[in-house]
mmCIF file of C-alpha atoms in Angstrom:
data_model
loop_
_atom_site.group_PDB
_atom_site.id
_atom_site.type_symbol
_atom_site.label_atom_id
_atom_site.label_comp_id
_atom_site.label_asym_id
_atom_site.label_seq_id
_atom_site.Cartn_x
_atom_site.Cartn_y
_atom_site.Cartn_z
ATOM 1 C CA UNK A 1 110.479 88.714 139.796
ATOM 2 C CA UNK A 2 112.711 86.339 137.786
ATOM 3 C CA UNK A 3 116.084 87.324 136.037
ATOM 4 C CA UNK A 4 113.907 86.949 132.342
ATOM 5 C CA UNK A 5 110.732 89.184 133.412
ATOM 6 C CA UNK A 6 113.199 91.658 135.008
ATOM 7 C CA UNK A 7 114.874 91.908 131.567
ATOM 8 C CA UNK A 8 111.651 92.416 129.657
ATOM 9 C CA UNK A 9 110.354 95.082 131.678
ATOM 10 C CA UNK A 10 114.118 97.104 131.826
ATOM 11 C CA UNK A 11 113.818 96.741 127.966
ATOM 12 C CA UNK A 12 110.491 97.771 127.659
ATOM 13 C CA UNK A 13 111.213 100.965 130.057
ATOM 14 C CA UNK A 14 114.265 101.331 127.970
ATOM 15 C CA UNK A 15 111.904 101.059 124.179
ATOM 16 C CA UNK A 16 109.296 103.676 125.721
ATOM 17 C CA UNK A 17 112.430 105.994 126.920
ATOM 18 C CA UNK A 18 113.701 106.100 123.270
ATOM 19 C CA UNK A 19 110.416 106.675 121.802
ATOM 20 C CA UNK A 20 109.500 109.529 124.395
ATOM 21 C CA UNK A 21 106.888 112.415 123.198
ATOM 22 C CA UNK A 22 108.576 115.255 124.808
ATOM 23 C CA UNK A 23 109.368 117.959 121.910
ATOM 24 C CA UNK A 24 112.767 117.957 122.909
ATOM 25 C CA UNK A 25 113.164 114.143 121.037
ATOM 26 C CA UNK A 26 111.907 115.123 118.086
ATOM 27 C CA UNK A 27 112.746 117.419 115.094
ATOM 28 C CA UNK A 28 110.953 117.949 111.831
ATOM 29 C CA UNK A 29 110.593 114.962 109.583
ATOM 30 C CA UNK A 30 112.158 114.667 106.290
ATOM 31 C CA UNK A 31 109.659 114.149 103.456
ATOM 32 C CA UNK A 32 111.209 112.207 99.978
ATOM 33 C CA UNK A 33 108.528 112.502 97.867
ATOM 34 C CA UNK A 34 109.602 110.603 94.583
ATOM 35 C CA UNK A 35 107.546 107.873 93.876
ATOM 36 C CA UNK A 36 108.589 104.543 95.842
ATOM 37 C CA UNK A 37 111.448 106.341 97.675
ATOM 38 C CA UNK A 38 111.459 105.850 101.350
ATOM 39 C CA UNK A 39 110.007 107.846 103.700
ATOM 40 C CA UNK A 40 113.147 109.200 106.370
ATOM 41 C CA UNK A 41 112.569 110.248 109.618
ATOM 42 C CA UNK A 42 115.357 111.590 111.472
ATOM 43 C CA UNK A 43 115.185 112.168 115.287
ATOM 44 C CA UNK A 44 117.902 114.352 117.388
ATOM 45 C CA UNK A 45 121.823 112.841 116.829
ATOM 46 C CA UNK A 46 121.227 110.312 120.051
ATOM 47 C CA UNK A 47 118.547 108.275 117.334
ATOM 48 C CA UNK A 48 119.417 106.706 114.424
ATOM 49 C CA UNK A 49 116.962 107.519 111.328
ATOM 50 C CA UNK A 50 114.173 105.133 110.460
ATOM 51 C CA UNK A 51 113.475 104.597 106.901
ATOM 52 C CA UNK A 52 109.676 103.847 105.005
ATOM 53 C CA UNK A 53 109.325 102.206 101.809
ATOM 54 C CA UNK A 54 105.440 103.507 101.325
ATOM 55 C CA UNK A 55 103.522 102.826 98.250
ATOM 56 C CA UNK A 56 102.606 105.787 96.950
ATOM 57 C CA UNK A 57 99.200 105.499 96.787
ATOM 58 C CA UNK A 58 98.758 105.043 100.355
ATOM 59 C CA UNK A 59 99.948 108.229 101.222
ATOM 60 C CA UNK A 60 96.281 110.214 100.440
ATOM 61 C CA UNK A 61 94.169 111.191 102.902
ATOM 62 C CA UNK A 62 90.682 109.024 103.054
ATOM 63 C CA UNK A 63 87.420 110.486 104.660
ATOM 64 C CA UNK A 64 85.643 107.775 106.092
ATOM 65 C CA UNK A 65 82.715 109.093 107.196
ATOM 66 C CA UNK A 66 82.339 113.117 108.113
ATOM 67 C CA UNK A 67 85.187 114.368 110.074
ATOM 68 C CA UNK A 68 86.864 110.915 110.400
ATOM 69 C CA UNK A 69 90.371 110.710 108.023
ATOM 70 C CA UNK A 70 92.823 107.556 107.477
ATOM 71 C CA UNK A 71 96.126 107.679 105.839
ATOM 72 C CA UNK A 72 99.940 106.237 105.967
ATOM 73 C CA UNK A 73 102.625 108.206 107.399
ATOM 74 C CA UNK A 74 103.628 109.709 104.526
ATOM 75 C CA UNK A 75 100.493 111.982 104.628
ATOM 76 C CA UNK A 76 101.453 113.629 107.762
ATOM 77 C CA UNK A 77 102.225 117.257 107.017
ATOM 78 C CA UNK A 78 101.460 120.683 108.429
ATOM 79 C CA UNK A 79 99.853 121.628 105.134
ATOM 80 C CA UNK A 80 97.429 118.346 105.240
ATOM 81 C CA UNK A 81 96.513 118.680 109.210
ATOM 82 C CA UNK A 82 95.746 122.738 108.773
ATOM 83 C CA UNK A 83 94.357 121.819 105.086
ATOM 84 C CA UNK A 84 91.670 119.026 107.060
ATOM 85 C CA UNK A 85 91.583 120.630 109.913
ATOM 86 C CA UNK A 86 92.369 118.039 112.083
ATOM 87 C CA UNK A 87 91.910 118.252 116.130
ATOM 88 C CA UNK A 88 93.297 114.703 117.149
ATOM 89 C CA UNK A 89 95.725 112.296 115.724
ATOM 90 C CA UNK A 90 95.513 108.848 117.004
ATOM 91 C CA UNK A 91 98.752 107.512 115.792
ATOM 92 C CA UNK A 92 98.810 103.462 115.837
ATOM 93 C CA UNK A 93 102.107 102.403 115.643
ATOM 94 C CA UNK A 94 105.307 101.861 117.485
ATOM 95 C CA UNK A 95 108.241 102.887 115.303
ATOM 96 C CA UNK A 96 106.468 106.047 114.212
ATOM 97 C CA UNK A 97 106.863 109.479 117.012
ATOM 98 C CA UNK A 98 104.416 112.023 117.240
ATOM 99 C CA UNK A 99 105.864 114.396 114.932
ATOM 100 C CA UNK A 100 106.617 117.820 116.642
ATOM 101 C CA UNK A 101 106.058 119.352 112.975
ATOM 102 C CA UNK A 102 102.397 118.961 112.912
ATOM 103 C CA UNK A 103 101.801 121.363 115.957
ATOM 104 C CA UNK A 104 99.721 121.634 119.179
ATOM 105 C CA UNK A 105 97.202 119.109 117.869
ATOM 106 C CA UNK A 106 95.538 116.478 121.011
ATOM 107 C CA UNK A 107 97.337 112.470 120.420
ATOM 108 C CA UNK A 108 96.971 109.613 121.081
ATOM 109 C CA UNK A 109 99.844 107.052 120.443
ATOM 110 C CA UNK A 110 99.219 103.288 120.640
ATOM 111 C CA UNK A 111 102.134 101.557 120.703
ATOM 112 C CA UNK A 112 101.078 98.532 118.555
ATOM 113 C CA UNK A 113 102.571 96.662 115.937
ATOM 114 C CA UNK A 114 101.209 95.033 112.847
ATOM 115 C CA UNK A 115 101.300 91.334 113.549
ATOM 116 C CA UNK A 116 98.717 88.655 114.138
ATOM 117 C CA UNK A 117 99.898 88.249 117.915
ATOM 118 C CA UNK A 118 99.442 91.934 118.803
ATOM 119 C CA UNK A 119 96.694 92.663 121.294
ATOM 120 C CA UNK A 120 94.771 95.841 119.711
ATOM 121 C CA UNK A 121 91.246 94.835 121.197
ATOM 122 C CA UNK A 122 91.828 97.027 125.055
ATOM 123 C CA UNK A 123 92.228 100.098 122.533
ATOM 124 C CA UNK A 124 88.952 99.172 120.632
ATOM 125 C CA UNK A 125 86.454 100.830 122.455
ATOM 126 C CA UNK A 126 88.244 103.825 124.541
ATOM 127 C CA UNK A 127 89.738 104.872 121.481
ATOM 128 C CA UNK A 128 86.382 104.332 119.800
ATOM 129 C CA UNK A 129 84.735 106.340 122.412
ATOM 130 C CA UNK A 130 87.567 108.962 122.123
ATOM 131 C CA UNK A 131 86.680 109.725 118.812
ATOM 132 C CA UNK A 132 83.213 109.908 119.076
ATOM 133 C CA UNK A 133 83.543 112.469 121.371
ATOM 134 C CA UNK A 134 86.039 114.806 119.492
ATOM 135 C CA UNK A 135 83.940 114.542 116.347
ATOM 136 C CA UNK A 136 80.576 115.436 118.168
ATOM 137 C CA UNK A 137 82.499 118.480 119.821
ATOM 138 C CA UNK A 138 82.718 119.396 115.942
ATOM 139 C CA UNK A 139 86.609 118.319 115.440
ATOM 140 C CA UNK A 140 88.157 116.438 112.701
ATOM 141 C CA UNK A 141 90.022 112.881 113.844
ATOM 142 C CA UNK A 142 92.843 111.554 111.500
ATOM 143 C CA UNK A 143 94.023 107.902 112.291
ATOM 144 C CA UNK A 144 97.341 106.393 111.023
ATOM 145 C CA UNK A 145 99.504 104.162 110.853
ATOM 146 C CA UNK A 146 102.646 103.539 108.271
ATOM 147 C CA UNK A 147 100.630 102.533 105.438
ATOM 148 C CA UNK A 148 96.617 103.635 106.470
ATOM 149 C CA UNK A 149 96.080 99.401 105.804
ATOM 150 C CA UNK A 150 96.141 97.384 108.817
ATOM 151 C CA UNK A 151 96.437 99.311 112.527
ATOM 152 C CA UNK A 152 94.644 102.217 111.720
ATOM 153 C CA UNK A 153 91.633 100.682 109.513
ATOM 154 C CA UNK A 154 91.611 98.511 112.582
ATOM 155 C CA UNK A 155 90.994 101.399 114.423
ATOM 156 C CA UNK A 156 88.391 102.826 112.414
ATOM 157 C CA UNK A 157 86.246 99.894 111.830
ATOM 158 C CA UNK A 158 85.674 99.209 115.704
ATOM 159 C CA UNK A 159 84.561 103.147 115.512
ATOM 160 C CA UNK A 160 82.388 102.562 112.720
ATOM 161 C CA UNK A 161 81.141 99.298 114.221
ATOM 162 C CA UNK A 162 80.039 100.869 117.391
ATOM 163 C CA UNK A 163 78.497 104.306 116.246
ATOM 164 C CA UNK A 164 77.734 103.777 112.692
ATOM 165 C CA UNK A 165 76.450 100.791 111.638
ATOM 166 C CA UNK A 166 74.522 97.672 112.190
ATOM 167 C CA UNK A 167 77.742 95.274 111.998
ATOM 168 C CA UNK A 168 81.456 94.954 111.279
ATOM 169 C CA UNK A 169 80.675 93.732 107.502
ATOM 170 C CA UNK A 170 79.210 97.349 106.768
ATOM 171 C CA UNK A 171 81.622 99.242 108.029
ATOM 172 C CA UNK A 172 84.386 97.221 106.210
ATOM 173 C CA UNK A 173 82.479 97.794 102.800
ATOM 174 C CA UNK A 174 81.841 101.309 103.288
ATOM 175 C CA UNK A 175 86.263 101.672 104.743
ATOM 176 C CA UNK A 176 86.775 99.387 101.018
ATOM 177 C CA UNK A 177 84.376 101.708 99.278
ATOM 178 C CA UNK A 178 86.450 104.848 100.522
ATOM 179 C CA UNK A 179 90.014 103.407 100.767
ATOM 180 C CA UNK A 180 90.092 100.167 98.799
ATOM 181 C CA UNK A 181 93.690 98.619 99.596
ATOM 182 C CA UNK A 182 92.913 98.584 103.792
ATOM 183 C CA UNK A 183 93.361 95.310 104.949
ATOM 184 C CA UNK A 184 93.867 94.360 108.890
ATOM 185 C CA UNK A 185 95.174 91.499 109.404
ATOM 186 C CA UNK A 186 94.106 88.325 110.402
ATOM 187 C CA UNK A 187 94.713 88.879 114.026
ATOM 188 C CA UNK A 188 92.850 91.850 114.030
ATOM 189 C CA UNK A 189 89.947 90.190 112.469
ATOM 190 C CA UNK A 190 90.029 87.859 115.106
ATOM 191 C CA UNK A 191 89.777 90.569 117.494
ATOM 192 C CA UNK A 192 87.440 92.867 115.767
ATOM 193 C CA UNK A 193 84.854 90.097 115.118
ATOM 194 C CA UNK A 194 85.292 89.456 119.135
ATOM 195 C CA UNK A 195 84.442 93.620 119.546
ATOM 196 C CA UNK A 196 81.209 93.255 117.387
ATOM 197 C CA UNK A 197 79.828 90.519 119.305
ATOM 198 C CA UNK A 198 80.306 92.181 122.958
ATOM 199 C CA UNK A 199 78.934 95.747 121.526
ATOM 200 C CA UNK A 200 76.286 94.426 119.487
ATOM 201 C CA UNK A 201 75.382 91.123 121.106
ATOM 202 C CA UNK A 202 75.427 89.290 117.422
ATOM 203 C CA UNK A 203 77.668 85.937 116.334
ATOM 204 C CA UNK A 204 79.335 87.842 114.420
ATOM 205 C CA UNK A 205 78.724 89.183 110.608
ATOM 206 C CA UNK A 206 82.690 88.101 109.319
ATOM 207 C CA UNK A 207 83.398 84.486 109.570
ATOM 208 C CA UNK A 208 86.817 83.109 109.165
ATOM 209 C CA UNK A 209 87.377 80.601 106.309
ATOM 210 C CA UNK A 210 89.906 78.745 104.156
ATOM 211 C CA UNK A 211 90.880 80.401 101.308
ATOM 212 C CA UNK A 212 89.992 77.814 98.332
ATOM 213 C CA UNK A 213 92.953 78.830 96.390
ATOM 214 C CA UNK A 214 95.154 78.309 99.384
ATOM 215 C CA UNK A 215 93.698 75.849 101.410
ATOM 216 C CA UNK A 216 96.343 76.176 104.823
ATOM 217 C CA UNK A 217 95.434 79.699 105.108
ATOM 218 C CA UNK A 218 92.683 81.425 107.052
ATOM 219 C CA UNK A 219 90.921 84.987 106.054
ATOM 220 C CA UNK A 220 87.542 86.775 106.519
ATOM 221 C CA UNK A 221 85.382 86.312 103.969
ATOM 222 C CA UNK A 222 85.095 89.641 103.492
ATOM 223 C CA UNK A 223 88.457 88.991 101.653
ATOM 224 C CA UNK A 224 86.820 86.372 98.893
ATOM 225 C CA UNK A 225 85.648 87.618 95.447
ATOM 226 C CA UNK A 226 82.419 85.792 95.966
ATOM 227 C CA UNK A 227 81.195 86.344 99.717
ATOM 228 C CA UNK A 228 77.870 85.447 100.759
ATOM 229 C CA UNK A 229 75.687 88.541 102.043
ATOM 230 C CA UNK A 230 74.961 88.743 105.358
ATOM 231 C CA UNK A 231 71.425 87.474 106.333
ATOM 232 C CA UNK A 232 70.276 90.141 108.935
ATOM 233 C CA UNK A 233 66.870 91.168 107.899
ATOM 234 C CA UNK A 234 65.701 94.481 108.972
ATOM 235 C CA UNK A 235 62.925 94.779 112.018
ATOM 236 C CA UNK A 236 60.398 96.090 109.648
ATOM 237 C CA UNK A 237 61.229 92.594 107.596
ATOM 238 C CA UNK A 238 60.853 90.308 110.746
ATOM 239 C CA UNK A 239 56.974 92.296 111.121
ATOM 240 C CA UNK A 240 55.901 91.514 107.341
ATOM 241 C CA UNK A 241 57.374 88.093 107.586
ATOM 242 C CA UNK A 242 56.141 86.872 110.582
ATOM 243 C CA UNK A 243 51.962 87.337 109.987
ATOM 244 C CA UNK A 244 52.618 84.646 106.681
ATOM 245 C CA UNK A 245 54.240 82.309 108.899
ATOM 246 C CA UNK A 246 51.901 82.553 111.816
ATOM 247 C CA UNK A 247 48.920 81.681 108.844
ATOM 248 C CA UNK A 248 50.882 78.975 107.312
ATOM 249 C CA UNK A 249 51.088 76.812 110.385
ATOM 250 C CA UNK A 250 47.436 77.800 111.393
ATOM 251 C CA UNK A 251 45.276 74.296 110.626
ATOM 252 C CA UNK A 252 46.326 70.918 109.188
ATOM 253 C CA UNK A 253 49.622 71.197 107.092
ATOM 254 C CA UNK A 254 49.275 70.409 103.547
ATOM 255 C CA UNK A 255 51.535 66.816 102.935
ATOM 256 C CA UNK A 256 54.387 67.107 101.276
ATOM 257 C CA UNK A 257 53.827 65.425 97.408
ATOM 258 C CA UNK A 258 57.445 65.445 95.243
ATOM 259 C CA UNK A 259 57.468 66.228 91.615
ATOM 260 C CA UNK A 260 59.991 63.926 90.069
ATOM 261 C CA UNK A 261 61.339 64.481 86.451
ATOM 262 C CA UNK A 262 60.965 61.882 83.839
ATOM 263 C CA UNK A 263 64.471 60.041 83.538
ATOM 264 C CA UNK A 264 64.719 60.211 80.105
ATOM 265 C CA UNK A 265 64.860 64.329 80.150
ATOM 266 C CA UNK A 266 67.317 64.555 82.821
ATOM 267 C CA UNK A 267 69.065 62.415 80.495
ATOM 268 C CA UNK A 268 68.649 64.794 77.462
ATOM 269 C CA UNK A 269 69.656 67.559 79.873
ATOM 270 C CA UNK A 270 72.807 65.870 80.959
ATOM 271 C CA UNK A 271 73.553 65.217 76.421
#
């Protein structure tokens, strides 16, 4: 192994052994709840304290779909996880800890961070399937990440994709419809669009495109004011539309005759 790669794996080993889950590491978290005031969180005396600035408004807890929750860090309580009843935290971030505060409750800790470059697609479908099974077994899943925007809607919409609906484009409008300010991401996008075409053998229902007001930079459409709807008709459609067709090419084929306007009222249109 070569001096460099030796070096990133000693300061990997040496990230993961500051961040350890053992209870011993951790103490309870300091809550400022003033509005715009960062969030502290304050570790034993060998870790220096991490500070949040988190919007306000982030901090509620979002019910996705039953027994599925989303929020920011600054939701993570004891009175919110006994108050939802909550069974499993997956917590997607790095520089957050599983807090020893909120009790016994099952995690899972991703250590992922919110930029375009981070690979979150090998936790799309265990964690997916994770989840699935926690919420049949009748528990309550919360997933966070500082803000409830990016990593953990991330999270949630490869869940959704894969036991709740037809495509990526629904879940996203039923995550906006429930928590309006998520937003992964391009990266993510990128990823999730991948997800939906492996689990649900599709193109895709998001496309990436250039924003019009900003021509150099890329988004999902999903992102636009004026998005076109997706164009996946329903099997029951396919059956009523196909009989028409099959009629319509039965026999000679009518020619095609054009109408043309008169010049003069195109003209009058145009005035």
């Amino acid at each position: 192994m070569s001096g460099q790669r030796m070096q990133r794996a000693k300061d990997k080993i040496e990230v993961m052994r500051k961040w350890s889950l053992k209870s011993r590491d951790l103490c309870l978290p300091h809550l400022i709840p003033l509005s715009r005031q960062p969030l502290l969180l304050e570790y034993n005396s060998k870790m220096a304290p991490i500070s949040f600035k988190v919007n306000p408004e982030f901090a509620q807890i979002s019910e996705l779909v039953p027994r599925l929750f989303i929020c920011g860090v600054s939701a993570l309580s004891p009175a919110n996880m006994k108050a939802f009843k909550i069974s499993l935290i997956v917590n997607a971030t790095k520089e957050v800890p599983n807090l020893k505060s909120l009790g016994e409750i099952q995690r899972i800790k991703l250590w992922v961070d919110d930029t375009t470059d981070e690979d979150l697609f090998p936790h799309f479908d265990i964690v997916a399937d994770q989840i699935h099974a926690v919420i049949q077994d009748g528990g309550n899943v919360l997933v966070h990440c500082v803000a409830g925007v990016s990593r953990s809607a991330s999270i949630c919409l490869a869940y959704l994709t894969k036991y709740h609906f037809r495509s990526l484009r629904a879940a996203y409008h039923l995550m906006c419809s429930k928590r309006p300010m998520v937003r992964p991401n391009l990266g993510f996008w990128r990823q999730l669009i991948h997800y939906e075409q492996l689990i649900k053998g599709n193109a895709g229902s998001v496309r990436i495109v250039r924003d019009e007001a900003q021509p150099d930079k890329l988004l999902p459409d999903v992102y636009l004011k004026n998005v076109i709807p997706e164009r996946v008709p329903s099997p029951d459609r396919y059956e009523k539309l196909d009989e028409p067709r099959e009629r319509q090419h039965s026999g000679a084929r009518p020619k095609f005759r054009p109408v043309l306007e008169p010049l003069t009222e195109i003209a009058e249109a145009a005035a």
